[in-house]
Coordinates of N, CA and C in Angstrom, one line a residue:
X19 N 0.8 -1.2 0.0 CA 0.0 0.0 0.0 C 0.9 1.2 0.0
X20 N 0.6 2.2 -0.9 CA 1.2 3.5 -0.9 C 0.2 4.6 -0.7
X21 N 0.6 5.6 0.1 CA -0.3 6.7 0.3 C 0.2 7.9 -0.5
X22 N -0.7 8.5 -1.3 CA -0.4 9.7 -2.1 C -1.1 10.8 -1.5
X23 N -0.4 11.8 -1.0 CA -0.9 13.0 -0.3 C -1.1 14.1 -1.3
X24 N -2.2 14.8 -1.3 CA -2.5 15.9 -2.1 C -2.9 17.1 -1.3
X25 N -2.2 18.2 -1.5 CA -2.5 19.4 -0.7 C -2.4 20.7 -1.6
X26 N -2.8 21.8 -1.1 CA -2.9 23.1 -1.8 C -3.7 22.9 -3.1
X27 N -4.8 22.2 -3.0 CA -5.7 22.0 -4.2 C -6.5 23.3 -4.4
X28 N -6.6 23.8 -5.6 CA -7.4 25.0 -5.8 C -8.8 24.8 -5.3
X29 N -9.3 25.9 -4.7 CA -10.6 25.9 -4.1 C -11.7 25.5 -5.1
X30 N -11.6 25.9 -6.4 CA -12.6 25.6 -7.3 C -12.8 24.1 -7.6
X31 N -11.7 23.3 -7.3 CA -11.8 21.8 -7.4 C -12.5 21.3 -6.2
X32 N -12.1 21.7 -5.0 CA -12.7 21.2 -3.7 C -14.1 21.6 -3.6
X33 N -14.5 22.7 -4.2 CA -15.9 23.1 -4.1 C -16.8 22.2 -4.9
X34 N -16.3 21.4 -5.7 CA -17.1 20.4 -6.5 C -17.5 19.2 -5.6
X35 N -16.8 19.0 -4.5 CA -17.1 17.9 -3.7 C -18.4 18.2 -2.9
X36 N -19.3 17.2 -2.9 CA -20.7 17.4 -2.3 C -20.8 16.5 -1.1
X37 N -21.7 16.9 -0.2 CA -22.1 16.0 0.9 C -22.9 14.8 0.4
X38 N -22.5 13.6 0.7 CA -23.0 12.4 0.2 C -24.4 12.1 0.8
X39 N -25.4 12.0 -0.1 CA -26.7 11.5 0.3 C -27.2 10.3 -0.4
X40 N -26.5 10.0 -1.6 CA -26.8 8.8 -2.3 C -25.6 8.3 -3.1
X41 N -25.8 7.3 -3.9 CA -24.7 6.7 -4.6 C -24.2 7.6 -5.7
X42 N -25.0 8.5 -6.3 CA -24.6 9.4 -7.3 C -23.7 10.5 -6.7
X43 N -24.0 11.0 -5.6 CA -23.1 12.0 -4.9 C -21.7 11.3 -4.7
X44 N -21.7 10.1 -4.2 CA -20.5 9.5 -3.9 C -19.6 9.3 -5.1
X45 N -20.3 8.8 -6.2 CA -19.5 8.6 -7.4 C -19.1 9.9 -8.0
X46 N -19.9 10.9 -7.9 CA -19.5 12.3 -8.4 C -18.2 12.7 -7.7
X47 N -18.1 12.5 -6.4 CA -16.9 12.9 -5.6 C -15.7 12.1 -6.1
X48 N -15.9 10.8 -6.4 CA -14.8 10.1 -6.9 C -14.3 10.6 -8.2
X49 N -15.2 11.1 -9.0 CA -14.8 11.7 -10.3 C -14.0 13.0 -10.1
X50 N -14.4 13.8 -9.1 CA -13.7 15.0 -8.7 C -12.3 14.7 -8.4
X51 N -12.1 13.6 -7.5 CA -10.8 13.2 -7.1 C -10.0 12.8 -8.3
X52 N -10.6 12.0 -9.3 CA -9.9 11.6 -10.5 C -9.5 12.8 -11.3
X53 N -10.3 13.8 -11.4 CA -10.0 15.1 -12.1 C -8.8 15.8 -11.5
X54 N -8.8 15.8 -10.2 CA -7.7 16.5 -9.5 C -6.4 15.8 -9.7
X55 N -6.4 14.5 -9.5 CA -5.1 13.8 -9.7 C -4.6 13.8 -11.1
X56 N -5.5 14.1 -12.1 CA -5.0 14.2 -13.5 C -4.4 15.6 -13.7
X57 N -4.6 16.5 -12.8 CA -4.2 17.9 -13.1 C -3.3 18.5 -12.0
X58 N -3.1 17.7 -10.9 CA -2.4 18.3 -9.8 C -1.4 17.2 -9.2
X59 N -0.1 17.5 -9.1 CA 0.8 16.5 -8.6 C 0.6 16.2 -7.1
X60 N 0.9 15.0 -6.7 CA 0.8 14.6 -5.3 C 2.0 15.1 -4.6
X61 N 2.0 15.0 -3.3 CA 3.1 15.4 -2.4 C 3.7 14.2 -1.8
X62 N 5.0 14.2 -1.8 CA 5.8 13.1 -1.2 C 5.4 13.0 0.3
X63 N 5.2 11.8 0.8 CA 4.9 11.6 2.2 C 6.0 12.2 3.1
X64 N 7.2 12.3 2.6 CA 8.3 12.9 3.4 C 8.2 14.4 3.4
X65 N 7.5 15.0 2.5 CA 7.4 16.4 2.4 C 6.0 17.0 2.6
X66 N 5.1 16.1 3.0 CA 3.7 16.5 3.0 C 3.4 17.5 4.1
X67 N 2.4 18.4 3.8 CA 1.9 19.3 4.8 C 0.9 18.6 5.6
X68 N 0.9 18.7 7.0 CA -0.1 18.0 7.8 C -1.5 18.5 7.5
X69 N -1.7 19.6 6.7 CA -3.0 20.1 6.4 C -3.4 19.7 4.9
X70 N -3.0 18.5 4.6 CA -3.3 17.9 3.2 C -4.8 17.9 3.0
X71 N -5.2 18.0 1.8 CA -6.6 18.0 1.4 C -7.2 16.6 1.3
X72 N -6.5 15.7 0.7 CA -6.9 14.3 0.7 C -5.7 13.3 0.4
X73 N -6.0 12.1 0.6 CA -5.0 11.0 0.4 C -5.6 9.9 -0.5
X74 N -4.8 9.5 -1.4 CA -5.2 8.3 -2.2 C -4.4 7.1 -1.8
X75 N -5.0 6.0 -1.4 CA -4.3 4.8 -1.0 C -4.4 3.8 -2.1
X76 N -3.3 3.2 -2.5 CA -3.3 2.1 -3.5 C -3.2 0.8 -2.7
X77 N -3.0 -0.3 -3.5 CA -2.8 -1.6 -2.8 C -4.1 -2.1 -2.2
X78 N -3.9 -2.7 -1.0 CA -5.1 -3.3 -0.3 C -6.1 -2.3 0.1
X79 N -5.7 -1.1 0.5 CA -6.6 -0.1 0.9 C -7.5 0.3 -0.2
X80 N -6.9 0.8 -1.3 CA -7.6 1.3 -2.5 C -8.8 2.2 -2.1
X81 N -8.5 3.2 -1.3 CA -9.5 4.1 -0.8 C -9.0 5.6 -0.9
X82 N -10.0 6.5 -0.8 CA -9.7 7.9 -0.7 C -10.1 8.4 0.7
X83 N -9.2 9.3 1.2 CA -9.5 9.9 2.5 C -9.5 11.4 2.3
X84 N -10.6 12.0 2.6 CA -10.8 13.5 2.3 C -10.9 14.2 3.6
X85 N -10.1 15.2 3.9 CA -10.2 16.1 5.0 C -11.2 17.2 4.7
X86 N -11.9 17.6 5.8 CA -12.8 18.8 5.6 C -12.9 19.5 7.0
X87 N -13.5 20.6 7.0 CA -13.6 21.4 8.2 C -14.3 20.8 9.3
X88 N -15.2 19.8 9.0 CA -16.0 19.1 10.1 C -15.5 17.7 10.4
X89 N -14.4 17.3 9.8 CA -13.9 16.0 10.1 C -13.3 15.3 8.8
X90 N -13.7 14.2 8.4 CA -13.2 13.5 7.2 C -14.3 12.6 6.7
X91 N -14.0 12.2 5.4 CA -14.9 11.1 4.8 C -14.0 10.2 4.0
X92 N -14.5 9.0 3.7 CA -13.7 8.1 2.9 C -14.6 7.2 2.1
X93 N -14.1 6.8 0.9 CA -14.8 5.9 0.1 C -13.8 5.0 -0.7
X94 N -14.3 3.8 -1.1 CA -13.5 2.9 -1.9 C -13.4 3.5 -3.3
X95 N -12.4 3.1 -4.0 CA -12.1 3.5 -5.4 C -12.6 2.5 -6.3
X96 N -13.6 2.8 -7.2 CA -14.2 1.8 -8.1 C -13.4 1.6 -9.4
X97 N -12.2 2.1 -9.4 CA -11.4 2.0 -10.6 C -10.0 1.3 -10.2
X98 N -9.3 0.9 -11.2 CA -8.0 0.5 -11.0 C -7.1 1.7 -10.8
X99 N -6.0 1.5 -10.1 CA -5.0 2.6 -9.8 C -3.7 2.3 -10.5
X100 N -3.3 3.1 -11.5 CA -2.1 2.9 -12.2 C -1.0 3.8 -11.6
X101 N 0.1 3.1 -11.1 CA 1.2 3.9 -10.5 C 2.4 3.8 -11.5
X102 N 2.9 5.0 -11.9 CA 3.9 5.0 -12.9 C 4.9 6.1 -12.6
X103 N 6.1 5.7 -12.1 CA 7.2 6.6 -11.8 C 6.8 7.8 -11.0
X104 N 6.2 7.5 -9.9 CA 5.8 8.5 -8.9 C 4.6 9.3 -9.2
X105 N 3.8 8.9 -10.3 CA 2.5 9.5 -10.5 C 1.5 8.4 -10.6
X106 N 0.2 8.8 -10.4 CA -0.9 7.9 -10.5 C -2.0 8.4 -11.3
X107 N -2.8 7.5 -11.8 CA -4.1 7.9 -12.4 C -5.0 6.7 -12.3
X108 N -6.3 7.0 -12.4 CA -7.3 5.9 -12.3 C -7.6 5.3 -13.7
X109 N -7.9 4.0 -13.7 CA -8.2 3.4 -15.0 C -9.5 2.6 -14.8
X110 N -10.4 2.7 -15.8 CA -11.7 2.0 -15.8 C -11.3 0.6 -16.4
X111 N -11.1 -0.3 -15.6 CA -10.6 -1.6 -16.0 C -11.6 -2.4 -16.9
X112 N -12.9 -2.2 -16.7 CA -13.8 -3.0 -17.5 C -13.8 -2.7 -19.0
X113 N -13.3 -1.5 -19.3 CA -13.2 -1.1 -20.8 C -11.8 -0.7 -21.1
X114 N -10.8 -0.9 -20.1 CA -9.4 -0.6 -20.4 C -9.2 0.8 -20.9
X115 N -9.8 1.8 -20.1 CA -9.8 3.2 -20.5 C -9.4 4.0 -19.3
X116 N -8.4 4.9 -19.5 CA -8.0 5.8 -18.4 C -9.2 6.7 -18.0
X117 N -9.3 7.0 -16.7 CA -10.3 8.0 -16.3 C -9.8 9.4 -16.6
X118 N -9.9 9.7 -17.8 CA -9.4 11.0 -18.3 C -10.6 12.0 -18.4
X119 N -10.3 13.2 -19.0 CA -11.3 14.2 -19.1 C -12.6 13.7 -19.9
X120 N -12.3 12.9 -20.9 CA -13.4 12.4 -21.7 C -14.3 11.5 -20.9
X121 N -13.7 10.5 -20.3 CA -14.5 9.6 -19.5 C -15.2 10.2 -18.3
X122 N -14.5 11.2 -17.7 CA -15.1 11.9 -16.6 C -16.4 12.6 -17.0
X123 N -16.3 13.3 -18.2 CA -17.4 14.0 -18.8 C -18.6 13.1 -19.1
X124 N -18.3 11.9 -19.7 CA -19.3 11.0 -20.1 C -20.0 10.5 -18.8
X125 N -19.2 10.1 -17.8 CA -19.8 9.6 -16.5 C -20.7 10.7 -15.9
X126 N -20.2 12.0 -15.9 CA -21.0 13.0 -15.3 C -22.3 13.3 -16.0
X127 N -22.2 13.1 -17.3 CA -23.4 13.3 -18.1 C -24.4 12.2 -17.7
X128 N -23.9 11.0 -17.5 CA -24.8 9.9 -17.2 C -25.4 10.1 -15.8
X129 N -24.6 10.6 -14.9 CA -25.1 10.9 -13.5 C -26.2 11.9 -13.6
X130 N -26.0 13.0 -14.3 CA -27.0 14.1 -14.5 C -28.3 13.5 -15.0
X131 N -28.2 12.7 -16.0 CA -29.4 12.1 -16.6 C -30.1 11.3 -15.6
X132 N -29.4 10.5 -14.8 CA -30.0 9.7 -13.8 C -30.7 10.5 -12.7
X133 N -30.1 11.6 -12.4 CA -30.7 12.5 -11.3 C -31.8 13.3 -11.7
X134 N -31.9 13.7 -13.0 CA -32.9 14.7 -13.4 C -34.1 14.1 -14.1
X135 N -34.1 12.8 -14.3 CA -35.3 12.3 -15.1 C -35.6 10.9 -14.7
X136 N -36.8 10.4 -15.1 CA -37.1 9.0 -14.9 C -36.4 8.3 -16.0
X137 N -35.2 8.0 -15.8 CA -34.3 7.5 -16.9 C -34.5 6.1 -17.2
X138 N -34.1 5.7 -18.4 CA -34.1 4.3 -18.8 C -32.7 4.1 -19.5
X139 N -32.4 2.9 -19.7 CA -31.1 2.6 -20.4 C -31.1 3.4 -21.7
X140 N -32.2 3.4 -22.4 CA -32.3 4.0 -23.7 C -32.0 5.5 -23.7
X141 N -32.6 6.2 -22.6 CA -32.4 7.6 -22.5 C -31.0 7.9 -22.2
X142 N -30.3 7.1 -21.4 CA -28.9 7.3 -21.1 C -28.1 7.2 -22.4
X143 N -28.3 6.2 -23.2 CA -27.6 6.0 -24.4 C -27.8 7.2 -25.4
X144 N -29.1 7.6 -25.5 CA -29.4 8.8 -26.4 C -28.7 10.0 -25.9
X145 N -28.6 10.2 -24.6 CA -27.9 11.4 -24.1 C -26.4 11.4 -24.4
X146 N -25.8 10.2 -24.3 CA -24.4 10.2 -24.7 C -24.2 10.4 -26.2
X147 N -25.1 9.8 -27.0 CA -25.0 10.0 -28.5 C -25.1 11.5 -28.8
X148 N -26.1 12.1 -28.2 CA -26.4 13.5 -28.5 C -25.2 14.5 -28.1
X149 N -24.7 14.2 -26.9 CA -23.7 15.1 -26.3 C -22.3 14.8 -26.7
X150 N -22.0 13.6 -27.1 CA -20.6 13.3 -27.4 C -20.3 12.8 -28.8
X151 N -21.4 12.9 -29.7 CA -21.2 12.6 -31.1 C -20.6 11.2 -31.3
X152 N -21.1 10.2 -30.6 CA -20.6 8.9 -30.7 C -21.7 8.0 -31.2
X153 N -21.4 6.8 -31.7 CA -22.5 5.9 -32.2 C -23.1 5.1 -31.0
X154 N -24.1 4.3 -31.3 CA -24.8 3.6 -30.3 C -23.9 2.5 -29.7
X155 N -23.1 1.9 -30.5 CA -22.2 0.8 -29.9 C -21.3 1.4 -28.9
X156 N -20.7 2.6 -29.2 CA -19.7 3.2 -28.3 C -20.4 3.7 -27.1
X157 N -21.6 4.3 -27.3 CA -22.4 4.8 -26.1 C -22.7 3.7 -25.2
X158 N -23.1 2.6 -25.7 CA -23.5 1.4 -24.9 C -22.3 0.9 -24.1
X159 N -21.1 0.9 -24.8 CA -19.9 0.5 -24.1 C -19.6 1.4 -22.9
X160 N -19.7 2.7 -23.1 CA -19.4 3.6 -22.0 C -20.4 3.4 -20.9
X161 N -21.7 3.2 -21.3 CA -22.7 3.1 -20.3 C -22.6 1.8 -19.5
X162 N -22.2 0.8 -20.1 CA -21.9 -0.5 -19.4 C -20.8 -0.2 -18.3
X163 N -19.8 0.5 -18.7 CA -18.7 0.8 -17.8 C -19.2 1.7 -16.6
X164 N -20.1 2.6 -17.0 CA -20.7 3.5 -15.9 C -21.5 2.7 -14.9
X165 N -22.3 1.8 -15.4 CA -23.2 1.0 -14.5 C -22.3 0.1 -13.7
X166 N -21.3 -0.5 -14.3 CA -20.4 -1.4 -13.5 C -19.7 -0.6 -12.4
X167 N -19.2 0.6 -12.7 CA -18.5 1.4 -11.7 C -19.4 1.9 -10.6
X168 N -20.6 2.2 -11.0 CA -21.6 2.7 -10.1 C -22.0 1.7 -9.1
X169 N -22.0 0.4 -9.5 CA -22.5 -0.7 -8.7 C -21.5 -1.3 -7.8
X170 N -20.2 -0.8 -7.9 CA -19.2 -1.3 -7.0 C -19.6 -0.9 -5.6
X171 N -19.3 -1.7 -4.6 CA -19.5 -1.3 -3.2 C -18.6 -0.2 -2.8
X172 N -19.1 1.0 -2.7 CA -18.2 2.2 -2.5 C -17.8 2.3 -1.1
X173 N -18.4 1.6 -0.1 CA -17.9 1.6 1.2 C -17.7 3.0 1.8
X174 N -18.7 3.9 1.7 CA -18.6 5.3 2.1 C -18.8 5.4 3.6
X175 N -18.0 6.2 4.3 CA -18.3 6.6 5.7 C -17.7 7.9 5.9
X176 N -18.2 8.6 6.9 CA -17.7 9.9 7.3 C -17.6 10.1 8.8
X177 N -16.7 11.0 9.2 CA -16.6 11.4 10.6 C -16.9 12.9 10.7
X178 N -17.8 13.2 11.6 CA -18.2 14.6 11.7 C -18.0 15.2 13.1
X179 N -17.6 16.4 13.2 CA -17.7 17.2 14.4 C -18.9 18.2 14.1
X180 N -20.0 17.8 14.6 CA -21.3 18.5 14.2 C -21.9 19.2 15.4
X181 N -21.2 20.2 15.9 CA -21.6 20.9 17.1 C -23.0 21.6 16.9
X182 N -23.3 22.2 15.8 CA -24.6 22.9 15.7 C -25.8 22.0 15.8
X183 N -25.6 20.7 15.5 CA -26.8 19.8 15.5 C -26.7 18.8 16.6
X184 N -25.7 18.9 17.5 CA -25.6 17.9 18.6 C -26.9 17.9 19.5
X185 N -27.2 16.7 19.9 CA -28.4 16.5 20.7 C -28.2 15.4 21.7
X186 N -27.3 15.6 22.6 CA -27.0 14.6 23.6 C -26.6 13.3 23.0
X187 N -27.1 12.1 23.5 CA -26.8 10.8 22.9 C -27.6 10.5 21.7
X188 N -28.6 11.3 21.3 CA -29.3 11.1 20.1 C -28.5 11.5 18.9
X189 N -27.9 12.6 18.9 CA -27.0 13.0 17.8 C -25.7 13.6 18.5
X190 N -24.8 12.7 18.8 CA -23.5 13.2 19.4 C -22.8 14.2 18.6
X191 N -22.1 15.1 19.2 CA -21.3 16.1 18.5 C -20.3 15.4 17.6
X192 N -19.5 14.5 18.1 CA -18.5 13.7 17.4 C -19.1 12.3 17.0
X193 N -19.2 12.0 15.7 CA -19.8 10.7 15.4 C -19.3 10.2 14.0
X194 N -19.4 8.9 13.8 CA -19.2 8.3 12.6 C -20.6 8.0 11.9
X195 N -20.7 8.3 10.6 CA -21.8 7.8 9.8 C -21.3 6.8 8.9
X196 N -21.7 5.5 9.0 CA -21.3 4.5 8.2 C -22.5 4.0 7.3
X197 N -22.3 4.1 6.0 CA -23.4 3.8 5.1 C -23.5 2.4 4.8
X198 N -24.6 1.7 5.2 CA -24.7 0.3 5.0 C -25.4 0.0 3.7
X199 N -26.1 1.0 3.2 CA -26.7 0.9 1.8 C -26.9 2.3 1.3
X200 N -27.4 2.4 0.1 CA -27.5 3.8 -0.5 C -28.4 4.7 0.3
X201 N -29.4 4.2 1.0 CA -30.4 5.1 1.6 C -30.4 5.1 3.1
X202 N -29.4 4.5 3.8 CA -29.4 4.5 5.2 C -28.0 4.3 5.8
X203 N -27.8 4.8 7.0 CA -26.5 4.7 7.6 C -26.7 4.4 9.1
X204 N -25.6 3.9 9.7 CA -25.6 3.8 11.2 C -24.7 4.9 11.8
X205 N -25.0 5.4 13.0 CA -24.3 6.4 13.6 C -23.7 5.9 14.9
X206 N -22.4 6.2 15.1 CA -21.7 5.8 16.3 C -21.0 7.1 16.9
X207 N -21.4 7.4 18.1 CA -20.8 8.6 18.8 C -19.5 8.3 19.4
X208 N -18.6 9.3 19.5 CA -17.3 9.2 20.1 C -17.2 10.3 21.2
X209 N -16.5 10.1 22.3 CA -16.3 11.1 23.3 C -15.3 12.1 22.9
X210 N -14.3 11.7 22.1 CA -13.2 12.6 21.7 C -13.2 12.7 20.2
X211 N -12.7 13.8 19.7 CA -12.5 14.0 18.2 C -11.5 13.0 17.7
X212 N -11.8 12.4 16.6 CA -10.9 11.4 16.0 C -10.3 11.9 14.7
X213 N -9.2 11.3 14.3 CA -8.5 11.7 13.1 C -8.1 10.5 12.2
X214 N -6.9 10.6 11.6 CA -6.4 9.6 10.7 C -6.2 8.3 11.4
X215 N -5.9 8.3 12.7 CA -5.7 7.0 13.4 C -7.0 6.2 13.5
X216 N -8.1 6.9 13.6 CA -9.4 6.2 13.6 C -9.6 5.6 12.2
X217 N -9.3 6.3 11.2 CA -9.5 5.7 9.8 C -8.6 4.4 9.7
X218 N -7.4 4.5 10.1 CA -6.5 3.3 10.0 C -7.1 2.2 10.8
X219 N -7.6 2.5 12.0 CA -8.1 1.4 12.9 C -9.3 0.7 12.2
X220 N -10.1 1.5 11.5 CA -11.3 0.9 10.8 C -10.9 0.1 9.6
X221 N -9.9 0.5 8.9 CA -9.7 0.0 7.5 C -8.5 -1.0 7.4
X222 N -7.6 -0.9 8.4 CA -6.4 -1.8 8.3 C -6.5 -3.0 9.3
X223 N -6.5 -4.2 8.7 CA -6.7 -5.4 9.5 C -5.5 -5.7 10.4
X224 N -4.4 -5.0 10.2 CA -3.2 -5.2 11.0 C -3.0 -4.2 12.2
X225 N -4.0 -3.3 12.3 CA -3.8 -2.3 13.3 C -4.9 -2.5 14.4
X226 N -4.5 -2.2 15.7 CA -5.4 -2.4 16.8 C -6.7 -1.7 16.6
X227 N -7.8 -2.3 17.0 CA -9.1 -1.8 16.8 C -9.6 -1.0 18.0
X228 N -10.6 -0.1 17.7 CA -11.3 0.6 18.7 C -12.5 -0.2 19.2
X229 N -13.0 0.1 20.4 CA -14.0 -0.8 21.0 C -15.2 0.1 21.4
X230 N -16.4 -0.5 21.3 CA -17.6 0.1 21.9 C -17.7 -0.4 23.3
X231 N -17.6 0.5 24.3 CA -17.6 0.0 25.7 C -18.7 0.8 26.4
X232 N -19.4 0.1 27.3 CA -20.5 0.8 28.0 C -19.9 1.8 28.9
X233 N -20.5 3.0 29.0 CA -20.1 4.0 29.9 C -20.9 3.9 31.2
X234 N -20.8 4.9 32.0 CA -21.5 4.8 33.3 C -23.0 4.8 33.2
X235 N -23.4 5.4 32.0 CA -24.8 5.4 31.7 C -25.1 4.2 30.8
X236 N -26.0 3.3 31.1 CA -26.2 2.1 30.3 C -26.5 2.4 28.9
X237 N -27.2 3.5 28.6 CA -27.6 3.7 27.2 C -26.6 4.4 26.3
X238 N -25.4 4.7 26.9 CA -24.4 5.4 26.2 C -23.2 4.5 25.9
X239 N -22.6 4.7 24.7 CA -21.4 3.9 24.4 C -20.4 4.9 23.8
X240 N -19.2 4.5 23.9 CA -18.1 5.4 23.4 C -17.0 4.6 22.7
X241 N -16.3 5.2 21.8 CA -15.1 4.6 21.2 C -13.9 5.3 21.9
X242 N -13.2 4.5 22.7 CA -12.0 5.1 23.4 C -10.8 5.2 22.5
X243 N -9.8 5.7 23.1 CA -8.5 5.8 22.3 C -8.0 4.4 22.0
X244 N -7.1 4.4 21.0 CA -6.5 3.1 20.7 C -5.7 2.5 21.9
X245 N -5.8 1.2 22.1 CA -5.0 0.6 23.2 C -3.9 -0.2 22.5
X246 N -3.1 -0.8 23.4 CA -2.0 -1.6 22.9 C -2.4 -3.0 22.5
X247 N -3.7 -3.3 22.7 CA -4.2 -4.6 22.4 C -4.4 -4.8 20.9
X248 N -3.9 -5.9 20.4 CA -3.9 -6.1 18.9 C -5.1 -7.0 18.6
X249 N -5.5 -6.9 17.4 CA -6.7 -7.6 16.9 C -6.4 -8.0 15.4
X250 N -6.4 -9.2 15.1 CA -6.0 -9.6 13.7 C -7.2 -9.7 12.8
X251 N -8.4 -9.5 13.3 CA -9.6 -9.6 12.4 C -9.8 -8.4 11.5
X252 N -10.3 -8.6 10.4 CA -10.6 -7.5 9.5 C -11.7 -6.6 10.1
X253 N -11.6 -5.3 9.8 CA -12.6 -4.4 10.3 C -14.0 -4.6 9.7

């Protein structure tokens, strides 16, 4: 696993990232990250600014970790990652096509069609034909790749410091939202603010795990700091 750190990303790129409410939002954010890595060099881990904007992990992780003012979010990468002499890019392996500006535009067009209409496969194909001057065979090829990428388990979760909306144990200020399917999530409160160590604990099977332990109040649970106890099970 290699971690590629990206910082000093222009604001107009980061402003494209949206709060995830469904599978389309999540996939849109993945395309934003693909667009950034195509146009912005990563920072060596030895030179990285601790205020990095996001990290791309290759290898077993194959995830994106995005920092924000309220905490962090993470999602799996539905593409292959090509590492070449210190640079990376995403590749849509199902059609052996780099996730370049053309493919990003095609996938964004498909997302927009899905979000704005009672779409059908035929309407998606027609939209690609009309907007990209391609034939039906090529449009169908791209659309098959879109559906395949969209249906990958994106494994999205986020950690929030949500002081404005905190409501005791019902909506803790510090909490994890883990999406178990496209329309629902589970929420786990924490007593202390968490960071990258929490992400590693959740995603790396070789790192000590955090525990849900009963507090003095029976109805309340907390995730304590990492202990020295090891756990070999996958998260």
